[in-house]
């Protein structure tokens, strides 16, 4: 199993509060991703990183920011949480060049915004 | 617009029979396709993939078929087992490799009846 740890695993917060989700990997993989899973939408890419301090937007990046100061950590921040950001968030990692594109996912972080 | 479509939200089959999960795509630039399996409260896990240079890929009980002209792929599970009950996501990308972003379908919930 890929060494991916997400924290917190569960969080309930109120609208307007900031929230940070952390993804930690022990695999030294270059690529890291944040997805959200919602009923009727499947998995949608929020942001991804292709190296330390190198990040880019996915298809649903509005309202989210990310940071990657170390290879092993990828943080997802909701500056001011809204109820529409209630979701299950998954971090994923990929190996370097030559990889077939397979992603390894963490166990998910369930966020509820009241 | 959804570029990867899994139009049937659920499928129920008898243990020992074949399960056929379908997926359609609209982006003709997609040339690498993957299936992921997800159990409740866990992250998705990679199941099988296929490149557009092939029309079939087999791994044990799992076979993926690709029909490029119809922009359609299917996952066959033979024989189906109760442990196969899960949500199955179809995903596609332009090219393989860690820098090729995956686009996921909404998922199909498979139930295998004992």
PDB file of C-alpha atoms in Angstrom:
ATOM      1  CA  UNK A   1       0.000   0.000   0.000  1.00  0.00           C
ATOM      2  CA  UNK A   2       1.186   3.494  -0.862  1.00  0.00           C
ATOM      3  CA  UNK A   3       2.085   5.474   2.249  1.00  0.00           C
ATOM      4  CA  UNK A   4      -0.453   8.286   2.146  1.00  0.00           C
ATOM      5  CA  UNK A   5      -1.931   9.836   5.261  1.00  0.00           C
ATOM      6  CA  UNK A   6      -4.685  12.409   5.260  1.00  0.00           C
ATOM      7  CA  UNK A   7      -5.588  14.544   8.256  1.00  0.00           C
ATOM      8  CA  UNK A   8      -8.012  15.218   9.683  1.00  0.00           C
ATOM      9  CA  UNK A   9     -10.136  12.277   8.561  1.00  0.00           C
ATOM     10  CA  UNK A  10     -13.314  13.984   9.701  1.00  0.00           C
ATOM     11  CA  UNK A  11     -14.053  17.633  10.333  1.00  0.00           C
ATOM     12  CA  UNK A  12     -17.182  19.670  11.010  1.00  0.00           C
ATOM     13  CA  UNK A  13     -16.858  23.413  10.710  1.00  0.00           C
ATOM     14  CA  UNK A  14     -18.979  26.493  10.247  1.00  0.00           C
ATOM     15  CA  UNK A  15     -19.446  28.632   7.180  1.00  0.00           C
ATOM     16  CA  UNK A  16     -16.800  31.306   6.877  1.00  0.00           C
ATOM     17  CA  UNK A  17     -14.090  29.559   8.871  1.00  0.00           C
ATOM     18  CA  UNK A  18     -10.749  28.570   7.349  1.00  0.00           C
ATOM     19  CA  UNK A  19      -9.949  24.903   6.969  1.00  0.00           C
ATOM     20  CA  UNK A  20      -6.710  23.148   6.064  1.00  0.00           C
ATOM     21  CA  UNK A  21      -6.471  19.527   5.030  1.00  0.00           C
ATOM     22  CA  UNK A  22      -3.105  17.829   5.027  1.00  0.00           C
ATOM     23  CA  UNK A  23      -1.774  15.063   2.839  1.00  0.00           C
ATOM     24  CA  UNK A  24       1.454  13.370   3.827  1.00  0.00           C
ATOM     25  CA  UNK A  25       3.273  10.766   1.721  1.00  0.00           C
ATOM     26  CA  UNK A  26       6.228   8.565   2.494  1.00  0.00           C
ATOM     27  CA  UNK A  27       6.784   7.400  -1.103  1.00  0.00           C
ATOM     28  CA  UNK A  28       8.808  10.393  -2.351  1.00  0.00           C
ATOM     29  CA  UNK A  29       6.483  10.671  -5.348  1.00  0.00           C
ATOM     30  CA  UNK A  30       6.751  13.819  -7.401  1.00  0.00           C
ATOM     31  CA  UNK A  31       3.078  14.324  -8.208  1.00  0.00           C
ATOM     32  CA  UNK A  32       0.341  14.979  -5.658  1.00  0.00           C
ATOM     33  CA  UNK A  33      -3.329  15.737  -6.232  1.00  0.00           C
ATOM     34  CA  UNK A  34      -6.430  16.838  -4.352  1.00  0.00           C
ATOM     35  CA  UNK A  35      -9.808  15.514  -5.515  1.00  0.00           C
ATOM     36  CA  UNK A  36     -13.283  15.918  -4.122  1.00  0.00           C
ATOM     37  CA  UNK A  37     -15.986  13.281  -4.386  1.00  0.00           C
ATOM     38  CA  UNK A  38     -19.635  14.254  -4.458  1.00  0.00           C
ATOM     39  CA  UNK A  39     -22.780  12.253  -5.276  1.00  0.00           C
ATOM     40  CA  UNK A  40     -23.605  12.628  -8.937  1.00  0.00           C
ATOM     41  CA  UNK A  41     -20.200  14.073  -9.776  1.00  0.00           C
ATOM     42  CA  UNK A  42     -17.676  11.345  -9.161  1.00  0.00           C
ATOM     43  CA  UNK A  43     -14.123  12.499  -8.532  1.00  0.00           C
ATOM     44  CA  UNK A  44     -13.151  16.004  -9.575  1.00  0.00           C
ATOM     45  CA  UNK A  45      -9.648  17.447  -9.531  1.00  0.00           C
ATOM     46  CA  UNK A  46      -9.188  20.540  -7.365  1.00  0.00           C
ATOM     47  CA  UNK A  47      -5.444  21.231  -7.559  1.00  0.00           C
ATOM     48  CA  UNK A  48      -2.324  19.256  -8.211  1.00  0.00           C
ATOM     49  CA  UNK A  49       1.407  19.600  -7.696  1.00  0.00           C
ATOM     50  CA  UNK A  50       4.265  18.449  -9.902  1.00  0.00           C
ATOM     51  CA  UNK A  51       7.023  19.342  -7.483  1.00  0.00           C
ATOM     52  CA  UNK A  52       7.931  21.431  -4.460  1.00  0.00           C
ATOM     53  CA  UNK A  53       6.350  24.857  -4.864  1.00  0.00           C
ATOM     54  CA  UNK A  54       4.970  23.820  -8.287  1.00  0.00           C
ATOM     55  CA  UNK A  55       1.188  23.653  -8.341  1.00  0.00           C
ATOM     56  CA  UNK A  56      -1.611  24.099 -10.843  1.00  0.00           C
ATOM     57  CA  UNK A  57      -5.372  24.309 -10.900  1.00  0.00           C
ATOM     58  CA  UNK A  58      -7.796  21.533 -11.637  1.00  0.00           C
ATOM     59  CA  UNK A  59     -11.374  21.729 -12.845  1.00  0.00           C
ATOM     60  CA  UNK A  60     -12.938  22.871  -9.537  1.00  0.00           C
ATOM     61  CA  UNK A  61     -10.254  25.088  -7.989  1.00  0.00           C
ATOM     62  CA  UNK A  62     -12.395  28.110  -7.046  1.00  0.00           C
ATOM     63  CA  UNK A  63     -12.429  28.650  -3.281  1.00  0.00           C
ATOM     64  CA  UNK A  64      -9.370  26.456  -2.705  1.00  0.00           C
ATOM     65  CA  UNK A  65      -5.656  27.077  -2.453  1.00  0.00           C
ATOM     66  CA  UNK A  66      -2.767  24.652  -2.043  1.00  0.00           C
ATOM     67  CA  UNK A  67       0.811  24.679  -0.928  1.00  0.00           C
ATOM     68  CA  UNK A  68       3.688  22.265  -1.194  1.00  0.00           C
ATOM     69  CA  UNK A  69       6.784  23.320   0.707  1.00  0.00           C
ATOM     70  CA  UNK A  70       8.143  19.780   1.039  1.00  0.00           C
ATOM     71  CA  UNK A  71       7.989  16.761  -1.230  1.00  0.00           C
ATOM     72  CA  UNK A  72       6.039  14.794   1.332  1.00  0.00           C
ATOM     73  CA  UNK A  73       3.327  17.319   2.247  1.00  0.00           C
ATOM     74  CA  UNK A  74       0.529  18.820   0.156  1.00  0.00           C
ATOM     75  CA  UNK A  75      -1.901  21.138   1.938  1.00  0.00           C
ATOM     76  CA  UNK A  76      -5.381  22.079   0.757  1.00  0.00           C
ATOM     77  CA  UNK A  77      -6.832  25.263   2.260  1.00  0.00           C
ATOM     78  CA  UNK A  78     -10.356  26.569   2.200  1.00  0.00           C
ATOM     79  CA  UNK A  79      -9.894  30.229   3.128  1.00  0.00           C
ATOM     80  CA  UNK A  80     -13.561  30.706   4.013  1.00  0.00           C
ATOM     81  CA  UNK A  81     -15.525  27.483   3.959  1.00  0.00           C
ATOM     82  CA  UNK A  82     -18.977  27.367   2.363  1.00  0.00           C
ATOM     83  CA  UNK A  83     -21.681  24.720   2.528  1.00  0.00           C
ATOM     84  CA  UNK A  84     -20.987  23.810  -1.112  1.00  0.00           C
ATOM     85  CA  UNK A  85     -17.554  22.619  -0.003  1.00  0.00           C
ATOM     86  CA  UNK A  86     -19.083  19.891   2.121  1.00  0.00           C
ATOM     87  CA  UNK A  87     -17.551  16.832   0.513  1.00  0.00           C
ATOM     88  CA  UNK A  88     -15.138  13.962   0.836  1.00  0.00           C
ATOM     89  CA  UNK A  89     -11.636  15.029  -0.136  1.00  0.00           C
ATOM     90  CA  UNK A  90      -9.075  12.596  -1.463  1.00  0.00           C
ATOM     91  CA  UNK A  91      -5.369  13.105  -1.824  1.00  0.00           C
ATOM     92  CA  UNK A  92      -3.564  11.082  -4.486  1.00  0.00           C
ATOM     93  CA  UNK A  93       0.045  10.591  -5.552  1.00  0.00           C
ATOM     94  CA  UNK A  94       1.827   9.397  -8.673  1.00  0.00           C
ATOM     95  CA  UNK A  95       5.316   8.177  -9.362  1.00  0.00           C
ATOM     96  CA  UNK A  96       7.757  10.037 -11.557  1.00  0.00           C
ATOM     97  CA  UNK A  97       8.511   9.781 -15.241  1.00  0.00           C
ATOM     98  CA  UNK A  98       7.726   6.520 -16.937  1.00  0.00           C
ATOM     99  CA  UNK A  99       4.717   6.011 -14.766  1.00  0.00           C
ATOM    100  CA  UNK A 100       1.514   4.859 -16.469  1.00  0.00           C
ATOM    101  CA  UNK A 101      -0.549   7.524 -14.801  1.00  0.00           C
ATOM    102  CA  UNK A 102      -1.910   5.302 -12.065  1.00  0.00           C
ATOM    103  CA  UNK A 103      -2.881   7.239  -8.960  1.00  0.00           C
ATOM    104  CA  UNK A 104      -2.635   6.007  -5.386  1.00  0.00           C
ATOM    105  CA  UNK A 105      -5.294   7.504  -3.158  1.00  0.00           C
ATOM    106  CA  UNK A 106      -5.454   8.245   0.527  1.00  0.00           C
ATOM    107  CA  UNK A 107      -8.419   7.188   2.645  1.00  0.00           C
ATOM    108  CA  UNK A 108     -10.202  10.505   2.382  1.00  0.00           C
ATOM    109  CA  UNK A 109     -11.160  13.422   4.618  1.00  0.00           C
ATOM    110  CA  UNK A 110     -14.837  14.022   5.196  1.00  0.00           C
ATOM    111  CA  UNK A 111     -15.593  17.727   5.618  1.00  0.00           C
ATOM    112  CA  UNK A 112     -18.963  19.077   6.704  1.00  0.00           C
ATOM    113  CA  UNK A 113     -19.570  22.820   6.525  1.00  0.00           C
ATOM    114  CA  UNK A 114     -22.613  23.918   8.520  1.00  0.00           C
TER     115      UNK A 114
ATOM    116  CA  UNK B   1     -19.932  18.932 -20.142  1.00  0.00           C
ATOM    117  CA  UNK B   2     -19.046  15.524 -18.867  1.00  0.00           C
ATOM    118  CA  UNK B   3     -16.208  14.083 -20.869  1.00  0.00           C
ATOM    119  CA  UNK B   4     -16.409  10.666 -19.216  1.00  0.00           C
ATOM    120  CA  UNK B   5     -19.882   9.245 -18.778  1.00  0.00           C
ATOM    121  CA  UNK B   6     -21.052   6.326 -16.727  1.00  0.00           C
ATOM    122  CA  UNK B   7     -24.743   6.489 -17.466  1.00  0.00           C
ATOM    123  CA  UNK B   8     -25.917   3.606 -15.316  1.00  0.00           C
ATOM    124  CA  UNK B   9     -25.636   4.536 -11.635  1.00  0.00           C
ATOM    125  CA  UNK B  10     -25.976   0.986 -10.397  1.00  0.00           C
ATOM    126  CA  UNK B  11     -25.808  -2.663 -11.399  1.00  0.00           C
ATOM    127  CA  UNK B  12     -26.880  -5.795  -9.545  1.00  0.00           C
ATOM    128  CA  UNK B  13     -25.720  -9.280 -10.580  1.00  0.00           C
ATOM    129  CA  UNK B  14     -25.796 -12.772  -9.166  1.00  0.00           C
ATOM    130  CA  UNK B  15     -22.616 -14.273  -7.771  1.00  0.00           C
ATOM    131  CA  UNK B  16     -20.817 -16.300 -10.404  1.00  0.00           C
ATOM    132  CA  UNK B  17     -22.335 -14.410 -13.330  1.00  0.00           C
ATOM    133  CA  UNK B  18     -20.675 -11.779 -15.489  1.00  0.00           C
ATOM    134  CA  UNK B  19     -20.721  -8.093 -14.537  1.00  0.00           C
ATOM    135  CA  UNK B  20     -20.419  -5.612 -17.406  1.00  0.00           C
ATOM    136  CA  UNK B  21     -19.768  -1.993 -16.495  1.00  0.00           C
ATOM    137  CA  UNK B  22     -19.925   0.541 -19.294  1.00  0.00           C
ATOM    138  CA  UNK B  23     -18.219   3.871 -19.859  1.00  0.00           C
ATOM    139  CA  UNK B  24     -18.436   6.379 -22.705  1.00  0.00           C
ATOM    140  CA  UNK B  25     -16.193   9.339 -23.450  1.00  0.00           C
ATOM    141  CA  UNK B  26     -16.524  12.379 -25.665  1.00  0.00           C
ATOM    142  CA  UNK B  27     -12.972  13.723 -25.861  1.00  0.00           C
ATOM    143  CA  UNK B  28     -11.279  12.165 -28.881  1.00  0.00           C
ATOM    144  CA  UNK B  29      -7.886  13.154 -27.451  1.00  0.00           C
ATOM    145  CA  UNK B  30      -8.238  10.635 -24.637  1.00  0.00           C
ATOM    146  CA  UNK B  31      -5.943   7.707 -25.304  1.00  0.00           C
ATOM    147  CA  UNK B  32      -5.424   6.106 -21.910  1.00  0.00           C
ATOM    148  CA  UNK B  33      -8.183   4.646 -19.789  1.00  0.00           C
ATOM    149  CA  UNK B  34      -8.321   3.268 -16.267  1.00  0.00           C
ATOM    150  CA  UNK B  35     -10.807   1.670 -13.923  1.00  0.00           C
ATOM    151  CA  UNK B  36     -10.755   2.301 -10.187  1.00  0.00           C
ATOM    152  CA  UNK B  37     -12.659   0.464  -7.479  1.00  0.00           C
ATOM    153  CA  UNK B  38     -13.833   2.086  -4.270  1.00  0.00           C
ATOM    154  CA  UNK B  39     -15.165   0.548  -1.082  1.00  0.00           C
ATOM    155  CA  UNK B  40     -17.082   2.691   1.448  1.00  0.00           C
ATOM    156  CA  UNK B  41     -14.857   4.789   3.725  1.00  0.00           C
ATOM    157  CA  UNK B  42     -11.769   3.949   1.678  1.00  0.00           C
ATOM    158  CA  UNK B  43      -9.899   5.650  -1.120  1.00  0.00           C
ATOM    159  CA  UNK B  44     -10.207   4.419  -4.715  1.00  0.00           C
ATOM    160  CA  UNK B  45      -7.757   1.739  -5.785  1.00  0.00           C
ATOM    161  CA  UNK B  46      -6.462   1.084  -9.276  1.00  0.00           C
ATOM    162  CA  UNK B  47      -7.957  -1.951 -10.977  1.00  0.00           C
ATOM    163  CA  UNK B  48      -6.950  -2.134 -14.629  1.00  0.00           C
ATOM    164  CA  UNK B  49      -5.975   0.125 -17.509  1.00  0.00           C
ATOM    165  CA  UNK B  50      -5.838   0.113 -21.292  1.00  0.00           C
ATOM    166  CA  UNK B  51      -4.013   2.176 -23.869  1.00  0.00           C
ATOM    167  CA  UNK B  52      -5.712   3.201 -27.101  1.00  0.00           C
ATOM    168  CA  UNK B  53      -3.267   1.074 -29.080  1.00  0.00           C
ATOM    169  CA  UNK B  54      -5.053  -1.977 -27.675  1.00  0.00           C
ATOM    170  CA  UNK B  55      -8.658  -3.067 -27.746  1.00  0.00           C
ATOM    171  CA  UNK B  56      -8.483  -5.490 -24.850  1.00  0.00           C
ATOM    172  CA  UNK B  57      -6.566  -5.922 -21.629  1.00  0.00           C
ATOM    173  CA  UNK B  58      -7.034  -8.777 -19.216  1.00  0.00           C
ATOM    174  CA  UNK B  59      -5.999  -9.268 -15.598  1.00  0.00           C
ATOM    175  CA  UNK B  60      -7.404 -12.345 -13.926  1.00  0.00           C
ATOM    176  CA  UNK B  61     -11.167 -12.015 -13.620  1.00  0.00           C
ATOM    177  CA  UNK B  62     -11.101  -8.476 -14.979  1.00  0.00           C
ATOM    178  CA  UNK B  63     -11.061  -7.557 -18.674  1.00  0.00           C
ATOM    179  CA  UNK B  64     -11.375  -4.110 -20.177  1.00  0.00           C
ATOM    180  CA  UNK B  65     -12.512  -3.680 -23.769  1.00  0.00           C
ATOM    181  CA  UNK B  66     -12.007  -0.494 -25.746  1.00  0.00           C
ATOM    182  CA  UNK B  67     -13.968   0.501 -28.852  1.00  0.00           C
ATOM    183  CA  UNK B  68     -12.297   3.676 -30.087  1.00  0.00           C
ATOM    184  CA  UNK B  69     -14.674   4.309 -32.961  1.00  0.00           C
ATOM    185  CA  UNK B  70     -17.621   4.250 -30.573  1.00  0.00           C
ATOM    186  CA  UNK B  71     -15.678   6.033 -27.804  1.00  0.00           C
ATOM    187  CA  UNK B  72     -16.782   3.287 -25.472  1.00  0.00           C
ATOM    188  CA  UNK B  73     -15.111   1.012 -22.998  1.00  0.00           C
ATOM    189  CA  UNK B  74     -16.409  -1.688 -20.754  1.00  0.00           C
ATOM    190  CA  UNK B  75     -15.162  -3.610 -17.754  1.00  0.00           C
ATOM    191  CA  UNK B  76     -16.068  -7.290 -17.550  1.00  0.00           C
ATOM    192  CA  UNK B  77     -15.816  -9.185 -14.280  1.00  0.00           C
ATOM    193  CA  UNK B  78     -16.077 -12.951 -14.608  1.00  0.00           C
ATOM    194  CA  UNK B  79     -17.074 -14.623 -12.385  1.00  0.00           C
ATOM    195  CA  UNK B  80     -18.497 -11.927 -10.127  1.00  0.00           C
ATOM    196  CA  UNK B  81     -17.950 -12.354  -6.391  1.00  0.00           C
ATOM    197  CA  UNK B  82     -19.649 -10.650  -3.413  1.00  0.00           C
ATOM    198  CA  UNK B  83     -16.326  -8.948  -2.610  1.00  0.00           C
ATOM    199  CA  UNK B  84     -16.571  -7.150  -5.939  1.00  0.00           C
ATOM    200  CA  UNK B  85     -19.463  -5.090  -4.568  1.00  0.00           C
ATOM    201  CA  UNK B  86     -18.131  -1.527  -4.711  1.00  0.00           C
ATOM    202  CA  UNK B  87     -18.266   1.694  -6.695  1.00  0.00           C
ATOM    203  CA  UNK B  88     -16.351   1.529  -9.979  1.00  0.00           C
ATOM    204  CA  UNK B  89     -14.976   4.673 -11.577  1.00  0.00           C
ATOM    205  CA  UNK B  90     -13.934   4.936 -15.196  1.00  0.00           C
ATOM    206  CA  UNK B  91     -11.163   7.471 -15.881  1.00  0.00           C
ATOM    207  CA  UNK B  92      -9.423   8.795 -18.981  1.00  0.00           C
ATOM    208  CA  UNK B  93      -6.456  10.957 -19.877  1.00  0.00           C
ATOM    209  CA  UNK B  94      -4.611  12.391 -22.849  1.00  0.00           C
ATOM    210  CA  UNK B  95      -1.490  10.296 -22.770  1.00  0.00           C
ATOM    211  CA  UNK B  96      -0.162   8.183 -19.967  1.00  0.00           C
ATOM    212  CA  UNK B  97       2.233   9.455 -17.364  1.00  0.00           C
ATOM    213  CA  UNK B  98       2.002  11.208 -14.049  1.00  0.00           C
ATOM    214  CA  UNK B  99       1.585  14.609 -15.650  1.00  0.00           C
ATOM    215  CA  UNK B 100      -1.505  13.457 -17.567  1.00  0.00           C
ATOM    216  CA  UNK B 101      -4.530  14.558 -15.575  1.00  0.00           C
ATOM    217  CA  UNK B 102      -7.271  12.006 -15.162  1.00  0.00           C
ATOM    218  CA  UNK B 103     -10.924  12.803 -15.824  1.00  0.00           C
ATOM    219  CA  UNK B 104     -13.288  10.555 -13.888  1.00  0.00           C
ATOM    220  CA  UNK B 105     -16.836   9.439 -14.511  1.00  0.00           C
ATOM    221  CA  UNK B 106     -19.530   9.569 -11.825  1.00  0.00           C
ATOM    222  CA  UNK B 107     -19.103   5.934 -10.887  1.00  0.00           C
ATOM    223  CA  UNK B 108     -21.260   2.806 -10.965  1.00  0.00           C
ATOM    224  CA  UNK B 109     -22.313   0.984  -7.811  1.00  0.00           C
ATOM    225  CA  UNK B 110     -22.005  -2.764  -8.358  1.00  0.00           C
ATOM    226  CA  UNK B 111     -23.846  -5.139  -6.043  1.00  0.00           C
ATOM    227  CA  UNK B 112     -23.070  -8.842  -6.315  1.00  0.00           C
ATOM    228  CA  UNK B 113     -25.776 -10.975  -4.719  1.00  0.00           C
ATOM    229  CA  UNK B 114     -24.673 -14.199  -3.001  1.00  0.00           C
TER     230      UNK B 114
END
